[in-house]
């Protein structure tokens, strides 16, 4: 019984880490995607 409880805790922790890393990854991707967009907006502003 103790072993299955430990396994449950480990699985729960791993799932939480995956959820956190997924959110962090999406945030990083969002930042990387927004940087060129902002740079392009600056270029268009300078042309006008």
CSV table of C-alpha atoms in Angstrom, one decimal:
chain,number,residue,atom,x,y,z
A,1,UNK,CA,0.0,0.0,0.0
A,2,UNK,CA,2.8,2.4,0.9
A,3,UNK,CA,4.5,1.8,-2.5
A,4,UNK,CA,1.4,2.6,-4.5
A,5,UNK,CA,0.9,5.8,-2.5
A,6,UNK,CA,4.5,6.8,-3.3
A,7,UNK,CA,3.9,6.0,-7.0
A,8,UNK,CA,0.7,8.2,-6.9
A,9,UNK,CA,2.7,11.1,-5.4
A,10,UNK,CA,5.5,10.7,-8.0
A,11,UNK,CA,3.0,10.6,-10.9
A,12,UNK,CA,1.1,13.7,-9.5
A,13,UNK,CA,4.4,15.6,-9.2
A,14,UNK,CA,5.4,14.7,-12.7
A,15,UNK,CA,2.1,15.8,-14.1
A,16,UNK,CA,2.4,19.1,-12.3
A,17,UNK,CA,5.9,19.6,-13.6
A,18,UNK,CA,4.7,18.8,-17.2
A,19,UNK,CA,1.8,21.3,-16.8
A,20,UNK,CA,4.2,23.9,-15.5
A,21,UNK,CA,6.7,23.3,-18.2
A,22,UNK,CA,4.0,23.4,-20.9
A,23,UNK,CA,2.7,26.8,-19.7
A,24,UNK,CA,6.3,28.1,-19.4
A,25,UNK,CA,7.0,26.8,-22.9
A,26,UNK,CA,3.9,28.4,-24.3
A,27,UNK,CA,4.9,31.7,-22.7
A,28,UNK,CA,8.4,31.5,-24.1
A,29,UNK,CA,7.0,30.7,-27.6
A,30,UNK,CA,4.6,33.6,-27.2
A,31,UNK,CA,7.4,36.0,-26.3
A,32,UNK,CA,9.6,34.8,-29.2
A,33,UNK,CA,6.6,35.2,-31.6
A,34,UNK,CA,5.8,38.7,-30.3
A,35,UNK,CA,9.4,40.1,-30.6
A,36,UNK,CA,9.5,40.0,-34.5
A,37,UNK,CA,5.9,41.3,-34.7
A,38,UNK,CA,6.9,44.3,-32.5
A,39,UNK,CA,10.1,44.8,-34.5
A,40,UNK,CA,8.0,44.9,-37.7
A,41,UNK,CA,5.6,47.4,-36.2
A,42,UNK,CA,8.5,49.6,-35.3
A,43,UNK,CA,9.8,49.4,-38.9
A,44,UNK,CA,6.4,50.4,-40.3
A,45,UNK,CA,6.1,53.3,-37.9
A,46,UNK,CA,9.6,54.6,-39.1
A,47,UNK,CA,8.6,54.3,-42.8
A,48,UNK,CA,5.5,56.5,-42.2
